[in-house]
mmCIF file of C-alpha atoms in Angstrom:
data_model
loop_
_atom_site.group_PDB
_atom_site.id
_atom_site.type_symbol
_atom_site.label_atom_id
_atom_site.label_comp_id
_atom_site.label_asym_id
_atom_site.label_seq_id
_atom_site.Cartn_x
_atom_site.Cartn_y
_atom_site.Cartn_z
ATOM 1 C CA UNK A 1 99.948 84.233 82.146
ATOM 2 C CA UNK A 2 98.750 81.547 84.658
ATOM 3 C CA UNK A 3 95.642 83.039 86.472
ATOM 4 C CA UNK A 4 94.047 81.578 89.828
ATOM 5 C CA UNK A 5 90.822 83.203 90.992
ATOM 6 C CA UNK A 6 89.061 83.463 94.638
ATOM 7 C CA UNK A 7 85.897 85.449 95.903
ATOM 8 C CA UNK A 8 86.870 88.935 96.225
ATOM 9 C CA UNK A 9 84.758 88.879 99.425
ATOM 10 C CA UNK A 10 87.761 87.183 100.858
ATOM 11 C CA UNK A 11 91.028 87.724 101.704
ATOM 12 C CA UNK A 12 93.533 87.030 99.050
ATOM 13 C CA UNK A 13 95.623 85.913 101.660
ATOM 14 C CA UNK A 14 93.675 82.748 102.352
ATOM 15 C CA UNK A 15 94.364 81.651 99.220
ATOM 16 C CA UNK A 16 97.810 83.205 98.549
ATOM 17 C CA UNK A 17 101.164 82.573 101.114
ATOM 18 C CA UNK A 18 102.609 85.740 101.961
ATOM 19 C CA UNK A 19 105.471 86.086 100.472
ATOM 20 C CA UNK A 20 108.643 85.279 102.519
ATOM 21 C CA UNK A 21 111.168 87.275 100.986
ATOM 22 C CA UNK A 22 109.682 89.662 98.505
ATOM 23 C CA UNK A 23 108.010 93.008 99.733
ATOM 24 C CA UNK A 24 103.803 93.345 99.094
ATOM 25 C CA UNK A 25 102.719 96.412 97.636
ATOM 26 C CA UNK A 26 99.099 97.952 98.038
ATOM 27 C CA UNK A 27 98.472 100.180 94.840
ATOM 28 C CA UNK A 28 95.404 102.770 95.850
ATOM 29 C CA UNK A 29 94.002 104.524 92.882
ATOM 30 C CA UNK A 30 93.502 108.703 93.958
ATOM 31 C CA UNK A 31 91.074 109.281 91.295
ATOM 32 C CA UNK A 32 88.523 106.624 93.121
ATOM 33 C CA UNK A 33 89.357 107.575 96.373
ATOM 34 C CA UNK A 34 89.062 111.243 96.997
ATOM 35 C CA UNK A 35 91.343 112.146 100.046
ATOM 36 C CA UNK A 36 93.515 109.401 99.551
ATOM 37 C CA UNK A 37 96.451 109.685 101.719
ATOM 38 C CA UNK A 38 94.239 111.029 104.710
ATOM 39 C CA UNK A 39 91.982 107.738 103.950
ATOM 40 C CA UNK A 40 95.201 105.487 104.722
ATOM 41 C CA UNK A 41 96.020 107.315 107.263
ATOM 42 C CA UNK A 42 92.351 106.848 108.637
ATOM 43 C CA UNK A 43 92.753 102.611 108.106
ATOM 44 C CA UNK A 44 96.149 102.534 109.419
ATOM 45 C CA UNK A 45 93.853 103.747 112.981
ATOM 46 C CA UNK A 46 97.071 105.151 114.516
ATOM 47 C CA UNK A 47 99.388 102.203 113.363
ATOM 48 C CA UNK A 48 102.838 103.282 111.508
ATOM 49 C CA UNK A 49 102.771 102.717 108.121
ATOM 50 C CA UNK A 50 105.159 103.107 104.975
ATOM 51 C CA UNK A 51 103.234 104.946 101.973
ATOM 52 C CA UNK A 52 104.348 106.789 99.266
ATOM 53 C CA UNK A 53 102.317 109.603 96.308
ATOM 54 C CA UNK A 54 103.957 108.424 93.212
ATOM 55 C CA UNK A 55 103.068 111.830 91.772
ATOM 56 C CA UNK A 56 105.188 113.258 94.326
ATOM 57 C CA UNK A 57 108.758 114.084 93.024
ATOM 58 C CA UNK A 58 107.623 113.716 89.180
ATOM 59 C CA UNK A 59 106.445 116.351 86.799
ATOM 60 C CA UNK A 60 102.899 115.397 87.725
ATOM 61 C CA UNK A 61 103.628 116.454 91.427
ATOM 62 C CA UNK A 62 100.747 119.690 90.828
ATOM 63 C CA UNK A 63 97.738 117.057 90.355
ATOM 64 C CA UNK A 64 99.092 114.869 93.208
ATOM 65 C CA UNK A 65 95.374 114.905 94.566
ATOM 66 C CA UNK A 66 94.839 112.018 91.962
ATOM 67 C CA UNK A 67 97.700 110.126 92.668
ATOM 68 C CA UNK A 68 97.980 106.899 92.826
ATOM 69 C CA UNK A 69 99.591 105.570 96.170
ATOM 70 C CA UNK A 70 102.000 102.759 96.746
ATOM 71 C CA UNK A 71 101.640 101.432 100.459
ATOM 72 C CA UNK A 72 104.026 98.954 101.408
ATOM 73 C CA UNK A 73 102.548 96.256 103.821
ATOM 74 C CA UNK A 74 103.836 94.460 106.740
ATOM 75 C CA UNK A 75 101.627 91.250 106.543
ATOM 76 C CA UNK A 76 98.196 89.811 105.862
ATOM 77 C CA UNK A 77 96.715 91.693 109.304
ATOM 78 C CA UNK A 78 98.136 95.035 108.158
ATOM 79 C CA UNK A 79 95.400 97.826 109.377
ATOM 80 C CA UNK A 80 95.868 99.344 105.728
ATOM 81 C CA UNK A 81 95.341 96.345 103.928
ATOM 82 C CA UNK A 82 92.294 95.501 106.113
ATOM 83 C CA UNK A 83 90.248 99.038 105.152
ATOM 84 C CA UNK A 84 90.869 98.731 101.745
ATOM 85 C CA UNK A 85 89.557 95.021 101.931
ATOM 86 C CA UNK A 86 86.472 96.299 103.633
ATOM 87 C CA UNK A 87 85.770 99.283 101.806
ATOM 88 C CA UNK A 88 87.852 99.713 98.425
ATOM 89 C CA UNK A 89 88.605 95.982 96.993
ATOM 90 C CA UNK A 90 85.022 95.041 95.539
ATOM 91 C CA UNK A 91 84.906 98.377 93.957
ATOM 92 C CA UNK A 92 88.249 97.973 92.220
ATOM 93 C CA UNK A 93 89.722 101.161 93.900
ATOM 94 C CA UNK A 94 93.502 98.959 93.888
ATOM 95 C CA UNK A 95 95.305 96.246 93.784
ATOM 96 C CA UNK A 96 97.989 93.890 95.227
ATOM 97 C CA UNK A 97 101.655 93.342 93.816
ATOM 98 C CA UNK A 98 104.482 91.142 94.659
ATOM 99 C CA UNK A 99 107.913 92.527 94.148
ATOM 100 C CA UNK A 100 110.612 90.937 92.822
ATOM 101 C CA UNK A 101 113.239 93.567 94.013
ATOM 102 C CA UNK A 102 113.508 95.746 96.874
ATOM 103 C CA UNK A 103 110.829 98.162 97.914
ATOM 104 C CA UNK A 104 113.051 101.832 96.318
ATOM 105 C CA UNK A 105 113.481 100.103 93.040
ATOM 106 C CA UNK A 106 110.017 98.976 92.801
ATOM 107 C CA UNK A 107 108.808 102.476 93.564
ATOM 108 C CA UNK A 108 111.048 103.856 91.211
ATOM 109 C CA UNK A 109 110.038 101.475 88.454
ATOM 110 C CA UNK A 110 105.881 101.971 89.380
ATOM 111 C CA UNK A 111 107.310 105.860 88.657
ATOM 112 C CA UNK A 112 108.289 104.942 85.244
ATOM 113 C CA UNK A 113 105.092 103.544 84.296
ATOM 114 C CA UNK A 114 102.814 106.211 85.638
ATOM 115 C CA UNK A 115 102.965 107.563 82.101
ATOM 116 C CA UNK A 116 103.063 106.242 78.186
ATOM 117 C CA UNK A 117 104.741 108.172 75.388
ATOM 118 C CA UNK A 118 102.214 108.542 72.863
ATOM 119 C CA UNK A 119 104.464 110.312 70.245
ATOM 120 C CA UNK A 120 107.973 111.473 71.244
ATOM 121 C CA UNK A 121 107.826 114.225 73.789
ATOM 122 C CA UNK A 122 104.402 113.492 74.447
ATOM 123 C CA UNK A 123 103.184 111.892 77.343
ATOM 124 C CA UNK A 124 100.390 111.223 78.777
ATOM 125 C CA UNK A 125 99.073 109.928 82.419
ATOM 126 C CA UNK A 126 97.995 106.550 82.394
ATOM 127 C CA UNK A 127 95.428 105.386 85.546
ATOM 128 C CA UNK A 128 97.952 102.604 86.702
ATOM 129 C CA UNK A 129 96.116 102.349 89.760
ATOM 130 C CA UNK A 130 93.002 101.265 88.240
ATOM 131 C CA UNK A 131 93.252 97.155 88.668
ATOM 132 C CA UNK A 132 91.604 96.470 85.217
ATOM 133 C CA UNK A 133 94.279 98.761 83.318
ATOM 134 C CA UNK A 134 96.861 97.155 85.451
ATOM 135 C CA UNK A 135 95.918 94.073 84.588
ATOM 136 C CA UNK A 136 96.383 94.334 81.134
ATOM 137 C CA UNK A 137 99.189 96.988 81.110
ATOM 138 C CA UNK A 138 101.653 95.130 83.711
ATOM 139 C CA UNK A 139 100.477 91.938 84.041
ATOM 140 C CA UNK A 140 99.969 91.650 80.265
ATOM 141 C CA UNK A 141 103.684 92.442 79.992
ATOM 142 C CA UNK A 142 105.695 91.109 82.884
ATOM 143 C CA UNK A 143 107.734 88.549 81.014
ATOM 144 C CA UNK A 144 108.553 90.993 78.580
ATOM 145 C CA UNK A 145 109.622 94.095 81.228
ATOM 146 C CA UNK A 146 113.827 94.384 81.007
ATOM 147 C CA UNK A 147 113.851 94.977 84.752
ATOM 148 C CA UNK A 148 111.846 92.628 86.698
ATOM 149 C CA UNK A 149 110.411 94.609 89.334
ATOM 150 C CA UNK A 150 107.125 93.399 89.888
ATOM 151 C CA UNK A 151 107.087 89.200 90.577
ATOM 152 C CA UNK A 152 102.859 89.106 90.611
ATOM 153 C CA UNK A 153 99.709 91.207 90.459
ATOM 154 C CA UNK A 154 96.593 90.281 93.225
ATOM 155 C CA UNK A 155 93.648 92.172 91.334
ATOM 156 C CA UNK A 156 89.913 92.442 92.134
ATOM 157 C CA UNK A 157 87.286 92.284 89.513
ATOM 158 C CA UNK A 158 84.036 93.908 89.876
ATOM 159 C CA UNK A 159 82.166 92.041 87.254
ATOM 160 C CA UNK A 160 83.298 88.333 88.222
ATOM 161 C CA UNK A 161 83.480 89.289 91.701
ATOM 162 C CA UNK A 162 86.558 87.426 92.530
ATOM 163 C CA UNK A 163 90.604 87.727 92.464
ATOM 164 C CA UNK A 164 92.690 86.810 89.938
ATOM 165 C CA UNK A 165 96.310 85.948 90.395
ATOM 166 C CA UNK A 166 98.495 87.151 87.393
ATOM 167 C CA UNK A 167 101.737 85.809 87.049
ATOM 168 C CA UNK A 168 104.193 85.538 84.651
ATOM 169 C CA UNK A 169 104.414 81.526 83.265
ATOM 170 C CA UNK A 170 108.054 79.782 84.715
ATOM 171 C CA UNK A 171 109.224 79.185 81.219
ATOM 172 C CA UNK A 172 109.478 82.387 79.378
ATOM 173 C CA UNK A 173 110.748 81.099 75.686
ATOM 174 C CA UNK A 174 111.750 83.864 73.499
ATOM 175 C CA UNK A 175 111.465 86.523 75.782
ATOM 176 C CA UNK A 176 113.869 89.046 75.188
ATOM 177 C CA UNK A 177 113.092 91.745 77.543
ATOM 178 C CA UNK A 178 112.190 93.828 74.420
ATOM 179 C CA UNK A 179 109.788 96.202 76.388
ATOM 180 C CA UNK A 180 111.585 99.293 77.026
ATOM 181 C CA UNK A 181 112.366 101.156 80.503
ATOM 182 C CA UNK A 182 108.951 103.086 79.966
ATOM 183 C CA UNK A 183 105.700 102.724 78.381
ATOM 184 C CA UNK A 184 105.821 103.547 74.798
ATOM 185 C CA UNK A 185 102.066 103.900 72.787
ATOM 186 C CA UNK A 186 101.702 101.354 70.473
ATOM 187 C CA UNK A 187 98.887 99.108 69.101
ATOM 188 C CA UNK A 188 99.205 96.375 71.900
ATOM 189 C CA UNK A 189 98.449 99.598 74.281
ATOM 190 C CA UNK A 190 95.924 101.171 72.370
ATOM 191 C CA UNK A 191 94.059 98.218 72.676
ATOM 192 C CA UNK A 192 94.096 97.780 76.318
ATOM 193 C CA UNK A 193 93.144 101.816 76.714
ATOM 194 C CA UNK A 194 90.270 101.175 74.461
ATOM 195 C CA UNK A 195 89.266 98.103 76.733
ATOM 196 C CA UNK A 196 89.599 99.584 79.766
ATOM 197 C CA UNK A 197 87.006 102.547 78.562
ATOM 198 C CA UNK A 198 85.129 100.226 77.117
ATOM 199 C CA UNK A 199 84.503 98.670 80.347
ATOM 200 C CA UNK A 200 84.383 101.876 82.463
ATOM 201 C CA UNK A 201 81.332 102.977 79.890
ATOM 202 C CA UNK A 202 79.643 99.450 80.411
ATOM 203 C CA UNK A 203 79.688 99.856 84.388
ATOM 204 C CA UNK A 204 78.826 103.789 84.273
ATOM 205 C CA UNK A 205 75.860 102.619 82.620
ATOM 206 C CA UNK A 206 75.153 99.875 84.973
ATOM 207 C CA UNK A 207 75.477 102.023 87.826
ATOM 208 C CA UNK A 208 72.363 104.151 86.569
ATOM 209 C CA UNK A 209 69.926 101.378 85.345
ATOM 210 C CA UNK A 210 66.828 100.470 87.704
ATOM 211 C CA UNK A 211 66.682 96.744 88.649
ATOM 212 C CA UNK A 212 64.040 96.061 85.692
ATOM 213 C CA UNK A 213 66.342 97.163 83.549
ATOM 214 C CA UNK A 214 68.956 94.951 84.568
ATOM 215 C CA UNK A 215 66.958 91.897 85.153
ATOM 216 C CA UNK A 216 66.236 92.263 81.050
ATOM 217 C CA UNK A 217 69.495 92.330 80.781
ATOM 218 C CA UNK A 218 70.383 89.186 82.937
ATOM 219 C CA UNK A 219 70.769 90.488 86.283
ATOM 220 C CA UNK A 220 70.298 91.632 89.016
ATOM 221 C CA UNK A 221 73.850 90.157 89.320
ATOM 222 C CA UNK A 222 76.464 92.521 86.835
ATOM 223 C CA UNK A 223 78.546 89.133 86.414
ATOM 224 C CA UNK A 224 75.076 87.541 84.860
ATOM 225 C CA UNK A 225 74.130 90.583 82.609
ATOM 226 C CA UNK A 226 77.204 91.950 81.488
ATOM 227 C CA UNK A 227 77.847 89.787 79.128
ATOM 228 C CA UNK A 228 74.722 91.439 77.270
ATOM 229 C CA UNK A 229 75.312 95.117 78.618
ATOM 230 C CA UNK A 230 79.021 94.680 76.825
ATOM 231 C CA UNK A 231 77.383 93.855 73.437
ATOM 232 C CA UNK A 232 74.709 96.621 73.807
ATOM 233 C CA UNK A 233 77.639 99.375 74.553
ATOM 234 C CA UNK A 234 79.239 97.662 71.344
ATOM 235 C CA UNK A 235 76.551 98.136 69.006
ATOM 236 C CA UNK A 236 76.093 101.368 70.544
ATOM 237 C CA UNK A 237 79.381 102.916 70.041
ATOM 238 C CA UNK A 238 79.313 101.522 66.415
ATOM 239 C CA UNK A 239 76.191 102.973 65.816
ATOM 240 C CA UNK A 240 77.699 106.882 66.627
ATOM 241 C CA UNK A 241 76.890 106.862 70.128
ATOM 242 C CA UNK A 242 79.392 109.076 72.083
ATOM 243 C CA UNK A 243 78.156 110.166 75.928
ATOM 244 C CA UNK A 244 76.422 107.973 78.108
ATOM 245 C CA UNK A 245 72.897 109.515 77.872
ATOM 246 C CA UNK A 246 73.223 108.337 73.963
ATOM 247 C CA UNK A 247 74.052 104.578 75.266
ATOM 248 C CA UNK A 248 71.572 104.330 77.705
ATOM 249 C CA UNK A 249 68.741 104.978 75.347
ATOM 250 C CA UNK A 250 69.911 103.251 72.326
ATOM 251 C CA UNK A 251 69.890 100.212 75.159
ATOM 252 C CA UNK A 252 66.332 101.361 75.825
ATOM 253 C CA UNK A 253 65.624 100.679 72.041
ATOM 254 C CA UNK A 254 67.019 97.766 72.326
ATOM 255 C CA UNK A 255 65.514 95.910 74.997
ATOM 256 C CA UNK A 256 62.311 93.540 73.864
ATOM 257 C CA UNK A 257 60.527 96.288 76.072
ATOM 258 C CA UNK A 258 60.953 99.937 76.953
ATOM 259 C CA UNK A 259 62.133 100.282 80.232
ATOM 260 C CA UNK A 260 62.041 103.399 82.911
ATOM 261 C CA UNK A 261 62.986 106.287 81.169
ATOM 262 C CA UNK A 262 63.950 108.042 84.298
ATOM 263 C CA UNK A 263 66.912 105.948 84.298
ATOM 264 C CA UNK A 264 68.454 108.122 81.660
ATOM 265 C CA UNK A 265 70.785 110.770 82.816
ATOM 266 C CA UNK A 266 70.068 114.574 82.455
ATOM 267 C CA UNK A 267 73.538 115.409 81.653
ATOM 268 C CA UNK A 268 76.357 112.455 81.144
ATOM 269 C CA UNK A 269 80.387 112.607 80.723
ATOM 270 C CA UNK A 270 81.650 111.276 77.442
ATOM 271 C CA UNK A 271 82.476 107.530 77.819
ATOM 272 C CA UNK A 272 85.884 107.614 77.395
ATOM 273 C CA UNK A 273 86.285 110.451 80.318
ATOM 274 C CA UNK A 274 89.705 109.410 81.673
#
């Protein structure tokens, strides 16, 4: 993949020509923002707007309050893409695409991927709205996909801060389109679930740590101490930790010193919560 990067406190757009001929996408993630469609309905401030629940019309339709949302945009000023810039980019509650097809067969192809057979006849909800599963899941794969629906992802990244352009490369030798019309659980997959937990864990912990803690770590800045938080959470896990309050104060242990112990949590989800 060829990857550009810009400040996420910015506008992707002043970096990135709006596309001419290919609809842009906004991909809202309903388990970060509670209330979702009544939230873009709130930043489109009385403006018309075309949004659809992906849940909706799917055998997931009953949990539709955690859908993720597809809202289709009508430029770099749109009303909807400005609240989510203001409020919901830096903390990675959705992403950009580019499609490479119409707007209905894009939908219908997000619609395909909003779950991954783990074993046949059993799926399982993925969190495609989440930009760091995304990036991995469908921008890890887009050269491989037998229908090109999505052209480019536009994701923010809460750790570095910035944007990052994913893209499939123009030369595509070997590919064979041998990913089939929906996601299928396999090692490649695993991987990137594992990740992305991984990474939800590290910044669950984050969010609770006291600014000593995370100056001993490298901060205050999560792009300068993650680095060390990662490989903490790491030796952690390895180590038979299994809930946050179990990370946090074999991090405590760690540190050269022993830092605020009312930064541990009373009561803590396990870190692989979906």
């Amino acid at each position: 993949m060829n990857q550009d990067c810009w400040p996420v406190s910015e506008s992707p757009f002043t970096h990135v020509h709006w596309p001419d001929h290919h609809p842009v996408g906004l991909v809202l993630d309903g388990v970060a923002i509670p209330g979702l469609g009544e939230q873009i309905y709130q930043w489109a401030g009385g403006q018309p707007f075309n949004a659809e629940c992906l849940y909706v019309a799917t055998r997931w339709e009953a949990v539709s309050d955690l859908s993720p949302w597809l809202v289709w945009l009508s430029g770099p000023e749109d009303p909807v893409l400005q609240g989510f810039l203001e409020q919901g980019a830096m903390q990675e509650q959705g992403y950009l695409l580019v499609s490479a097809t119409d707007r209905a067969t894009c939908t219908r192809w997000m619609r395909s991927h909003l779950q991954v057979e783990m074993a046949p006849g059993c799926e399982e909800l993925v969190r495609i709205a989440h930009p760091a599963l995304a990036r991995r899941v469908i921008g890890g794969n887009l050269p491989r996909f037998p229908t090109r629906a999505v052209d480019r992802l536009i994701v923010p990244d809460r750790i570095s801060e910035q944007w990052h352009l994913v893209e499939p490369p123009a030369v595509q030798p070997g590919s064979t389109g041998d990913q089939p019309g929906k996601m299928i659980g396999s090692p490649d997959l695993k991987g990137a679930f594992d990740a992305f937990n991984r990474r939800k864990g590290a910044l669950q912990i984050w969010n609770n740590l006291d600014e000593s803690v995370r100056n001993q770590l490298g901060g205050p800045d999560l792009m300068d101490a993650y680095p060390a938080l990662g490989r903490i959470l790491e030796e952690a896990l390895g180590s038979g930790c299994n809930n946050l309050r179990e990370v946090m104060q074999f991090l405590f242990a760690t540190l050269p010193r022993q830092a605020d112990r009312n930064a541990v949590m009373e009561t803590a989800p396990p870190l692989d919560q979906g």
